[in-house]
Coordinates of C-alpha atoms and ligand atoms in Angstrom, one line a residue:
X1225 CA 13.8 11.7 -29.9
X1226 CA 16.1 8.9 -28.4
X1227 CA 18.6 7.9 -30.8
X1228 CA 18.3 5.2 -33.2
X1229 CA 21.8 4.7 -33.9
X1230 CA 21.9 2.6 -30.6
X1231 CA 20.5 -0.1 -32.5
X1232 CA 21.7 0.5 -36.1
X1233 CA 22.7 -2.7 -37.9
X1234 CA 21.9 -4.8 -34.6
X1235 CA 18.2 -6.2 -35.1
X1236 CA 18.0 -6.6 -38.8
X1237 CA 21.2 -8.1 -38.1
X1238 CA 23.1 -7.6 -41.2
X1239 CA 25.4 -5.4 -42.6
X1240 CA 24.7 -6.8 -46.4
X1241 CA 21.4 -6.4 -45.7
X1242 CA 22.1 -2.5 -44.9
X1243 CA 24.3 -2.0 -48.3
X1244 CA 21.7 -3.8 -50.3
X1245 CA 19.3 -1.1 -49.1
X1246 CA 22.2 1.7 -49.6
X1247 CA 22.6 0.4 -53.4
X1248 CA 19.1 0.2 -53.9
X1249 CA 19.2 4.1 -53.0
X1250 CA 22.1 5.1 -55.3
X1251 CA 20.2 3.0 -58.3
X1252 CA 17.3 4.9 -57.3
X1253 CA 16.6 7.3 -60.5
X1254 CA 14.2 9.8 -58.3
X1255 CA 16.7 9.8 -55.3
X1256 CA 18.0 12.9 -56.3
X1257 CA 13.9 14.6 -56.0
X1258 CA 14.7 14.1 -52.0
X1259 CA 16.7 17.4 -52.1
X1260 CA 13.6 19.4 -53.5
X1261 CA 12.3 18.6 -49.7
X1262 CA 12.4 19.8 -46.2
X1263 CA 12.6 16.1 -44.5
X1264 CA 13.7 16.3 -41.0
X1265 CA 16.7 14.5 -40.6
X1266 CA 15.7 12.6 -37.7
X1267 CA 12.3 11.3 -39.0
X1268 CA 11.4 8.4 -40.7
X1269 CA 8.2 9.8 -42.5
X1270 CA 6.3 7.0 -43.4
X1271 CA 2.6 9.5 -43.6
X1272 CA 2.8 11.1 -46.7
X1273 CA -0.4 9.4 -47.3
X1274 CA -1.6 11.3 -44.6
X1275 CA 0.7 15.1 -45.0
X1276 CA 2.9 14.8 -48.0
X1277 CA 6.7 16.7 -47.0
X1278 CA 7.6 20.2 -47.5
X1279 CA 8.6 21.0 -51.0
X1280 CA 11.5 23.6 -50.8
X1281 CA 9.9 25.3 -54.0
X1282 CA 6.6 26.0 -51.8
X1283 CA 8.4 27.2 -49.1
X1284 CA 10.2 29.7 -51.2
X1285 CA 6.3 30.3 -52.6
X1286 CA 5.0 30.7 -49.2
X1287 CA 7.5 33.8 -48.3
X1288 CA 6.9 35.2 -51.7
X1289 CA 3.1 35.5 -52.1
X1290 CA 2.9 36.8 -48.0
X1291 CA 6.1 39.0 -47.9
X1292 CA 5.7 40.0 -51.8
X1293 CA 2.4 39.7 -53.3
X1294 CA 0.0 40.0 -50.6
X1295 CA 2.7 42.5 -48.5
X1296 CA 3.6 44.9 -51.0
X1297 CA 1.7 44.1 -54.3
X1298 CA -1.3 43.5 -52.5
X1299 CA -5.0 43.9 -54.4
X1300 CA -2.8 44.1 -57.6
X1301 CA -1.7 40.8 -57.0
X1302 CA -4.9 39.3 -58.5
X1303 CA -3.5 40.4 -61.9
X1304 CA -0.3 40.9 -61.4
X1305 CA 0.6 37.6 -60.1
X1306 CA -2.2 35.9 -61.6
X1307 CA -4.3 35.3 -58.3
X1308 CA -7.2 35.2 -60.3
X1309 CA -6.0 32.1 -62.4
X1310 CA -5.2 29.8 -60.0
X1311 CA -7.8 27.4 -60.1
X1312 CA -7.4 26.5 -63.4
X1313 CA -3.4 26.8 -63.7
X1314 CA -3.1 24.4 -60.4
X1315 CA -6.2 22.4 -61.9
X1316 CA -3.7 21.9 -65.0
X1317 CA -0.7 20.6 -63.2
X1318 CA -3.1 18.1 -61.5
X1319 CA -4.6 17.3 -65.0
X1320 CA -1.6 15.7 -66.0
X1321 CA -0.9 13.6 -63.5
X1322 CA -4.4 12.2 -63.3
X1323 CA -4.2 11.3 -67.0
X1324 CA -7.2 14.4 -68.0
X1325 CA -6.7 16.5 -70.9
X1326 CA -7.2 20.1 -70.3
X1327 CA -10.1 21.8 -69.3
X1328 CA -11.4 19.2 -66.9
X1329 CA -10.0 20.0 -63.9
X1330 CA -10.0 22.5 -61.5
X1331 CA -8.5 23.3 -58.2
X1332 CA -11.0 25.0 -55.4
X1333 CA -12.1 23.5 -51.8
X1334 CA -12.5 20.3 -50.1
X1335 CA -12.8 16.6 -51.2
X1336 CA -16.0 16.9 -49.0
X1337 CA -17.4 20.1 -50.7
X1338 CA -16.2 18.9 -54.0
X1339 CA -18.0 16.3 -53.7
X1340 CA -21.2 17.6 -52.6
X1341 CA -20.9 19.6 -56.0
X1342 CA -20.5 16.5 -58.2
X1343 CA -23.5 14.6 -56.4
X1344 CA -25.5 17.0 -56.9
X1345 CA -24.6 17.6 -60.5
X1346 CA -24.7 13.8 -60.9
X1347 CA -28.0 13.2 -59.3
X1348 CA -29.8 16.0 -61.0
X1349 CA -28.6 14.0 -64.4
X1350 CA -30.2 11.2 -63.7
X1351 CA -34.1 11.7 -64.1
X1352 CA -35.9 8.3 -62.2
X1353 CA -32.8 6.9 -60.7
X1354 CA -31.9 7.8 -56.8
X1355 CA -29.6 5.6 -55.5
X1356 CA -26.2 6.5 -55.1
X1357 CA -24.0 3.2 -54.1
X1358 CA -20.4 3.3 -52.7
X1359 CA -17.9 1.2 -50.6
X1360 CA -19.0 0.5 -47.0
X1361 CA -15.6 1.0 -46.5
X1362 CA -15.6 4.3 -48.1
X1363 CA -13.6 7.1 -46.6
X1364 CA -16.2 8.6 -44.1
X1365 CA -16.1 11.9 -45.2
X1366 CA -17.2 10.4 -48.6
X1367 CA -20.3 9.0 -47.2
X1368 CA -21.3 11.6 -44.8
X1369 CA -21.6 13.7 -48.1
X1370 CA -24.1 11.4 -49.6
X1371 CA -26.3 11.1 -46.4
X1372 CA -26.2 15.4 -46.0
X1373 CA -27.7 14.8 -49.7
X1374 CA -30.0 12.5 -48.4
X1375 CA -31.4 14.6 -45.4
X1376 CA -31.8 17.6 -48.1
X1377 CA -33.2 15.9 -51.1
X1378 CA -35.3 13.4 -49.2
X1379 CA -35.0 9.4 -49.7
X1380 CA -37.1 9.4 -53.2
X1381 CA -34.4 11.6 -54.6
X1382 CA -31.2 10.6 -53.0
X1383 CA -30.7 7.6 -51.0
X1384 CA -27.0 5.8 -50.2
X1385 CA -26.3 2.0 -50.7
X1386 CA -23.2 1.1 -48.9
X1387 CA -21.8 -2.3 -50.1
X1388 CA -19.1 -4.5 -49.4
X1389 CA -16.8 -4.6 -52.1
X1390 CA -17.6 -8.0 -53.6
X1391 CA -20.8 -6.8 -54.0
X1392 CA -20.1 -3.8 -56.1
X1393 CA -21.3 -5.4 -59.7
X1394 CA -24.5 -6.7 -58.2
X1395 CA -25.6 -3.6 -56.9
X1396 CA -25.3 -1.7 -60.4
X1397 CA -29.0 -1.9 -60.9
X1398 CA -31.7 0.2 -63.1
X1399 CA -32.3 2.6 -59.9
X1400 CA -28.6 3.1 -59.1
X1401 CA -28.1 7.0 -60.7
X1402 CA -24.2 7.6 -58.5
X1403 CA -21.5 4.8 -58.0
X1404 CA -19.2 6.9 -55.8
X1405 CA -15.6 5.3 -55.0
X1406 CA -12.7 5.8 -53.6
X1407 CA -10.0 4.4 -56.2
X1408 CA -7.6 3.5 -53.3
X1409 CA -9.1 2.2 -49.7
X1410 CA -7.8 4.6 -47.1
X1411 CA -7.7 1.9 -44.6
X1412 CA -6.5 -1.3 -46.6
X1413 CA -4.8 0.3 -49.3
X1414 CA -6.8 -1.5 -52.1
X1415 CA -6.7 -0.3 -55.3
X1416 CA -9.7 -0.5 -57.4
X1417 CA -9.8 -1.5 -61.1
X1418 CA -10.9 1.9 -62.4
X1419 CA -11.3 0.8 -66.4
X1420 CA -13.3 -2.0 -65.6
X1421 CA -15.7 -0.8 -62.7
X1422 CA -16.3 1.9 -64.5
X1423 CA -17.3 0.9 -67.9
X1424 CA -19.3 -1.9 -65.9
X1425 CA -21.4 1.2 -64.4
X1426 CA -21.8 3.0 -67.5
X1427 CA -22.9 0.2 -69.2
X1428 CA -26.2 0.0 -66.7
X1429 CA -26.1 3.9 -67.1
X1430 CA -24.3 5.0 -64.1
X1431 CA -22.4 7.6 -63.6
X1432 CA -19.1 7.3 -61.7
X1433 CA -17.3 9.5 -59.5
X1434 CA -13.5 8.4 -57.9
X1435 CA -12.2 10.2 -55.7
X1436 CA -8.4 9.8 -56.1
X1437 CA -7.2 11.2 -52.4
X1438 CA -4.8 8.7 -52.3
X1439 CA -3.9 7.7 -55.8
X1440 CA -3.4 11.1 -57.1
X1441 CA 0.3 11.8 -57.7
X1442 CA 1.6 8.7 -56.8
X1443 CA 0.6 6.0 -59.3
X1444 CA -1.1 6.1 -62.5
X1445 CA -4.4 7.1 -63.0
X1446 CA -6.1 7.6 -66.5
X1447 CA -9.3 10.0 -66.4
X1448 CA -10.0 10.1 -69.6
X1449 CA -8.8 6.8 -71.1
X1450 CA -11.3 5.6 -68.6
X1451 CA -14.1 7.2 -69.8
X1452 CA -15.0 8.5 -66.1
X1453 CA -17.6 11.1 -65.3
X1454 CA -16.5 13.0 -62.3
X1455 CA -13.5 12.4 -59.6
X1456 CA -11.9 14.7 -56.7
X1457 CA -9.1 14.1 -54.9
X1458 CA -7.0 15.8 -52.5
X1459 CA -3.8 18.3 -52.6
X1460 CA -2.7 17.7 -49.0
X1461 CA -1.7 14.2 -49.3
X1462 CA 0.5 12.9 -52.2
X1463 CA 0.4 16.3 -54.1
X1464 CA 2.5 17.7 -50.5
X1465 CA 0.1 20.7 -50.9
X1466 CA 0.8 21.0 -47.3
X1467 CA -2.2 21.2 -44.2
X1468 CA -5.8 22.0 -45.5
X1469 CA -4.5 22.4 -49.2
X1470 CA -7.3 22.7 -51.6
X1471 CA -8.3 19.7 -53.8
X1472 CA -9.7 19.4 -56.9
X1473 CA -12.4 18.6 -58.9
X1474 CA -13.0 17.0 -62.6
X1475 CA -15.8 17.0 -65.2
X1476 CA -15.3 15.3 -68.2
X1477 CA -15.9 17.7 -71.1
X1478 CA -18.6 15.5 -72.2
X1479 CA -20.7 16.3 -69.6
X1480 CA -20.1 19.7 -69.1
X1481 CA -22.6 21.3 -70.7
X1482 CA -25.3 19.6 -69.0
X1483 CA -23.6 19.0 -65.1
X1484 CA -25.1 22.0 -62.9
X1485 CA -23.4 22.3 -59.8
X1486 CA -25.5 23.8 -56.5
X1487 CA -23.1 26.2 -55.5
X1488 CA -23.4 28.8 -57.7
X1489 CA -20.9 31.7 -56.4
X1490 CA -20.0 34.3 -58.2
X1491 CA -16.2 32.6 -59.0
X1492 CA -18.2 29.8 -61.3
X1493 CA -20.1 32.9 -62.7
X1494 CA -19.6 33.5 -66.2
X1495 CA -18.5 36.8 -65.7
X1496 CA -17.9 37.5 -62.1
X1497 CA -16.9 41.5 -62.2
X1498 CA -19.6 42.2 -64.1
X1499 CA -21.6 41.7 -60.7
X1500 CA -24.8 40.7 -63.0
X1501 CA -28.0 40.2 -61.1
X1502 CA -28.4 36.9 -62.3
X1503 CA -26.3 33.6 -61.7
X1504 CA -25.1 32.7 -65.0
X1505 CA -22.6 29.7 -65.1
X1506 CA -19.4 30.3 -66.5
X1507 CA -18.6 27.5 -69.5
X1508 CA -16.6 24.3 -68.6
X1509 CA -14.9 23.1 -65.2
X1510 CA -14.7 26.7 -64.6
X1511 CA -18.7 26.9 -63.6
X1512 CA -17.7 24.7 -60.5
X1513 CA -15.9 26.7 -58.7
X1514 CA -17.7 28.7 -55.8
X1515 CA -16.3 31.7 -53.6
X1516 CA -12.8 33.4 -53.9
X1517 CA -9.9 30.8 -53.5
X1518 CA -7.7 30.7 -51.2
X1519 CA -4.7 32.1 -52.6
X1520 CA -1.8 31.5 -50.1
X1521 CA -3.1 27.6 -49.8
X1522 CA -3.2 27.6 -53.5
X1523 CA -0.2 28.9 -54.3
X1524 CA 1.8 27.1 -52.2
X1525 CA -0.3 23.7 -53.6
X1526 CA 0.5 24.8 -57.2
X1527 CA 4.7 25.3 -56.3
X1528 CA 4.2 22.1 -54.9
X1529 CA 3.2 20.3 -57.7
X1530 CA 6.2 21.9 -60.1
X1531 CA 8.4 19.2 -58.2
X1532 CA 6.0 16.7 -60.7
X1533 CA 6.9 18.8 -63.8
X1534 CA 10.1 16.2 -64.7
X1535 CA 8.6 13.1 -63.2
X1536 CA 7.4 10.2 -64.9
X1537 CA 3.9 8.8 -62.8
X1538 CA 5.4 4.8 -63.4
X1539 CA 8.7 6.0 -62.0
X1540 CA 6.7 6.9 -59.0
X1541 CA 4.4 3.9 -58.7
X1542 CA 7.6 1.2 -59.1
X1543 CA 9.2 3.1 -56.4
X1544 CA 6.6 3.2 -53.7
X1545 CA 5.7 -0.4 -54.6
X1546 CA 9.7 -1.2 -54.2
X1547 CA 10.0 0.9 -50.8
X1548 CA 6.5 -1.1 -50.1
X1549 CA 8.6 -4.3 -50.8
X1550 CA 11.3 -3.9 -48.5
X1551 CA 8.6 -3.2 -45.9
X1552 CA 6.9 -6.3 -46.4
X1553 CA 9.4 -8.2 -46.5
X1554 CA 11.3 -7.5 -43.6
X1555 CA 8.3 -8.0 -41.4
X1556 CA 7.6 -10.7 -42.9
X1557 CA 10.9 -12.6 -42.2
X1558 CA 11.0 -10.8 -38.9
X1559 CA 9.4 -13.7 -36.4
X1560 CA 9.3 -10.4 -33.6
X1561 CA 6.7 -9.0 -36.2
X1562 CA 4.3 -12.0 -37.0
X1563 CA 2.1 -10.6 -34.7
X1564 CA 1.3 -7.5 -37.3
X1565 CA -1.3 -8.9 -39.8
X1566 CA -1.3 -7.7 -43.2
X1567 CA -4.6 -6.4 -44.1
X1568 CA -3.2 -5.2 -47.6
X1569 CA -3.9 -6.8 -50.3
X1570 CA -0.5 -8.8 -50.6
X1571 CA -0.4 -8.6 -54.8
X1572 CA 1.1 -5.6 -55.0
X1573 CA -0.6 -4.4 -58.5
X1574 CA -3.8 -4.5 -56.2
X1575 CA -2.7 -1.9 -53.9
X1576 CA -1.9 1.6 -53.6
X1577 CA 1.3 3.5 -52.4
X1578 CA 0.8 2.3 -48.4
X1579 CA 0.4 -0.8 -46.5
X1580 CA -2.1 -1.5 -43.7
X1581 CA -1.5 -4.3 -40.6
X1582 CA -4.0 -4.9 -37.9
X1583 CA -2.5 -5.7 -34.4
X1584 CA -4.7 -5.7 -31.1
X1585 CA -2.1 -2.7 -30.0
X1586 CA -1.7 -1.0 -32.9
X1587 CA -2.0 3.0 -31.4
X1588 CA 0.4 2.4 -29.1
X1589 CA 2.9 0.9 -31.7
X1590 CA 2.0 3.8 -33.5
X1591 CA 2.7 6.2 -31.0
X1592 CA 6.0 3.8 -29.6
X1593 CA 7.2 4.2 -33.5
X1594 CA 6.2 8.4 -33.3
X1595 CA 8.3 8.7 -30.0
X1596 CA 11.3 6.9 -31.6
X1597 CA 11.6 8.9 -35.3
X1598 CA 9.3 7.0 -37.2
X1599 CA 6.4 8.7 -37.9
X1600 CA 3.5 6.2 -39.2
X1601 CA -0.5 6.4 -38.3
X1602 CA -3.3 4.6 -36.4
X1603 CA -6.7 4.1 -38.0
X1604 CA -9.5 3.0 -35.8
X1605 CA -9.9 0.6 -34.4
X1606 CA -6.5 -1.5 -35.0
X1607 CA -4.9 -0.8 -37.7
X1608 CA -1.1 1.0 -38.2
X1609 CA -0.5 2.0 -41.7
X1610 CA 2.4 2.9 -43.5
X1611 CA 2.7 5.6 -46.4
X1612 CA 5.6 5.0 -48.7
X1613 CA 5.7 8.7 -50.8
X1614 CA 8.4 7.8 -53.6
X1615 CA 9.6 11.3 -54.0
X1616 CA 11.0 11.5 -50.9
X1617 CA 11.8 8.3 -48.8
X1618 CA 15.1 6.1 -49.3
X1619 CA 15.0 3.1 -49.0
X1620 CA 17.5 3.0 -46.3
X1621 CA 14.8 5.1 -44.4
X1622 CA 12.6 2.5 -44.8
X1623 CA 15.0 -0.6 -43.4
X1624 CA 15.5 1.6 -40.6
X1625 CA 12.0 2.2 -39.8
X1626 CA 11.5 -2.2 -39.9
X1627 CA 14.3 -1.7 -37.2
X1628 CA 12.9 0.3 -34.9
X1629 CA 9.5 -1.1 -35.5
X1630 CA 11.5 -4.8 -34.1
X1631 CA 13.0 -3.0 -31.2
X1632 CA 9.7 -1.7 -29.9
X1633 CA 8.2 -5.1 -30.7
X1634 CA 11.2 -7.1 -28.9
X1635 CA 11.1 -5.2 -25.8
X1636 CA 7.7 -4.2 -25.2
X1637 CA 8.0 -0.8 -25.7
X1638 CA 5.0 -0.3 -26.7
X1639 CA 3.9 -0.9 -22.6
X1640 CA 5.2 2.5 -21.9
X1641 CA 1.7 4.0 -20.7
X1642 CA 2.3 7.4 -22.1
X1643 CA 1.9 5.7 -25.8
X1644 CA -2.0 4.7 -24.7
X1645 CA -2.7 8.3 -24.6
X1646 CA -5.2 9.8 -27.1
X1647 CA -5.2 13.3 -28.5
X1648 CA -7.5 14.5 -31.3
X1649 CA -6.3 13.2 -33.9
X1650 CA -4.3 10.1 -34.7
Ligands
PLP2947 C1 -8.2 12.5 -47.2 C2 -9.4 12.1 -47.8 C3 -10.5 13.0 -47.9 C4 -10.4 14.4 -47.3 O1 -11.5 15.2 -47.5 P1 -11.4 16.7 -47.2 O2 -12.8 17.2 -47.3 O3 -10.5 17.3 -48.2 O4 -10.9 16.9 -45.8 C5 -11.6 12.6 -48.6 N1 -11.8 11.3 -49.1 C6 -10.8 10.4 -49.0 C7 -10.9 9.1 -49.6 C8 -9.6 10.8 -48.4 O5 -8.6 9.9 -48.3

């Protein structure tokens, strides 16, 4: 890691510039939620869109439930320690940041699986209609979903619209059963008017599923003032769940009587130790849950999300839209950087918690940014995008991360061949 002190206070110039930043830090009123995280001090860490930070809290968990519960409590541990209850307890703390009152949401698997659930449940609600429409720019995990659904079902039961997103209202027609969307673009960063799209879809008699991977835990979001059917999201990203984290899923209680989900394990069984004979779902979110949860991912997930318990969501969102700010800002008054196009939407109520520019050479700016302590990512097949997690960036992390992004940009950095190489995941 070369040091970026070389250049400290040179390229953005200005010392004033430098306190402003330092003074926007002490004003901060969540600066003091950096110390509940392992941030190296080296890094800039502009992906917690992608891997929120370490939570010191999960961590701590992480020793406890190996060394502890699984080590010397071990098959105790499922009442003991309350194994067994995780899904729900975890699906709670998730509840309240996602604006659902309890008994909607539940904590078990993948977006992708999650979602496969939900479709299912949704389609199978919706005698005579079959097409499920989403963003053409939909997270592709999202869409690869669908078109599995497609391949079982066959085309006269399931079959996927992708449309652009001025062409979301028109395609809400009498056949559409499933308007699947992502409530922030993973690429852009565009946020999605979920009150309005959503009551436009109902009132054709849609349902709607969002899937709030990168909205959940970082700016508002109101389930159930928004009437919404179904949503997942993820607990690896914003929710700093750490790699692989499980996600969650919610039903709203309205529908859960009727919404039958396809895979019936013995966890969404109504009474699983009873080891009946016959699948019988258990009552609520509950009957969407599949096999045995991972407890160590979970736990560590569900000490992660405690660092939310004292946080106020709008603190969050006016802080990643400030750190955004300073971002924005600086390249834009930066002429080394004009040739980094914004591709985020620049009003900033129309965006989420990151910002997105498109530039011929963006991987190896990315990887030129990695190499120098700032750690940003690459989206296929131009585009460099920048998380801005509230809970733990300062803003003086961010000015720095503007200057080294001008020093690579100045003096060709970026050239050095060894950024050009590709591993498996960017
Ligand atoms: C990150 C992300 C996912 C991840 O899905 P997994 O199945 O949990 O890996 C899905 N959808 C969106 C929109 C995402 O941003």
């Amino acid at each position: 890691m070369s040091g970026h002190e070389d250049f400290d206070g040179q390229v953005m110039g200005d010392k004033t510039y430098q306190q402003a930043l330092v003074l926007m830090d002490q004003q901060d009123p969540l600066a003091e939620k950096t110390a509940a995280f392992e941030v190296p001090r080296d890094l800039v860490y502009l992906d917690g869109n992608s891997l929120g930070c370490l939570p010191l809290a999960a961590k701590q968990r992480a020793r406890e439930v190996v060394e502890q519960q699984w080590g010397q409590d071990l098959i105790k541990s499922w009442n003991l320690h309350q194994w067994i209850d995780l899904p729900v307890s975890a699906g709670e703390k998730i509840a309240r940041l996602i604006g659902a009152a309890p008994g909607q949401t539940i904590c078990c698997d993948s977006v992708s699986v999650n979602l496969f659930k939900l479709l299912s449940a949704a389609l199978a609600m919706q005698t005579g209609r079959h097409v499920v429409v989403s963003q053409q720019g939909n997270f592709p995990t999202d869409l690869y979903m669908v078109q599995g659904l497609v391949r079982q079902l066959g085309g006269d039961r399931c079959c996927l619209q992708r449309v652009d997103d001025d062409d979301i209202g028109s395609a809400l027609t009498d056949d559409v059963a499933v308007l699947l969307l992502s409530h922030v673009n993973f690429r852009s960063g565009a946020l999605y008017d979920m009150q309005a799209i959503t009551a436009q879809a109902q009132a054709r008699g849609i349902l709607v599923i969002w899937d709030l991977a990168h909205s959940a835990g970082v700016l508002p979001v109101q389930l159930d003032a928004c009437n919404v059917d179904f949503a997942v999201g993820c607990g690896y990203k914003y929710l700093n769940g750490g790699p692989g984290a499980p996600a969650f899923l919610y039903v709203a209680s309205r529908h859960q009587s009727q919404a039958r989900q396809p895979l019936s394990g013995w966890m969404g069984h109504l009474a699983p130790f009873d080891f009946d004979h016959d699948y019988e779902p258990a009552p609520g979110v509950a009957g969407f849950l599949s096999g045995t949860p991972p407890v160590i991912s979970m736990s560590i997930l569900d000490a992660a999300l405690d660092v939310f318990a004292d946080v106020d969501i709008r603190q969050l969102r006016r802080k990643s839209l400030a750190l955004a700010g300073v971002f924005l800002q600086a390249v834009e008054q930066s002429p080394r950087l004009s040739g980094l196009c914004l591709l985020s939407p620049a009003d900033e109520a129309q965006r989420g918690a990151q910002l997105a520019y498109r530039h011929p050479h963006a991987f190896a700016i990315c990887q030129a940014l990695i190499a120098h302590g700032v750690i940003a990512d690459f989206r296929a097949p131009d585009i460099l995008r920048v998380g801005f997690s509230p809970l733990y960036l300062r803003f003086a992390d961010v000015g720095r991360s503007v200057e080294v992004l001008t020093r690579i940009m100045q003096e060709d950095l970026w050239r050095d061949p060894a950024y050009a190489v590709r591993h498996k995941v960017t």
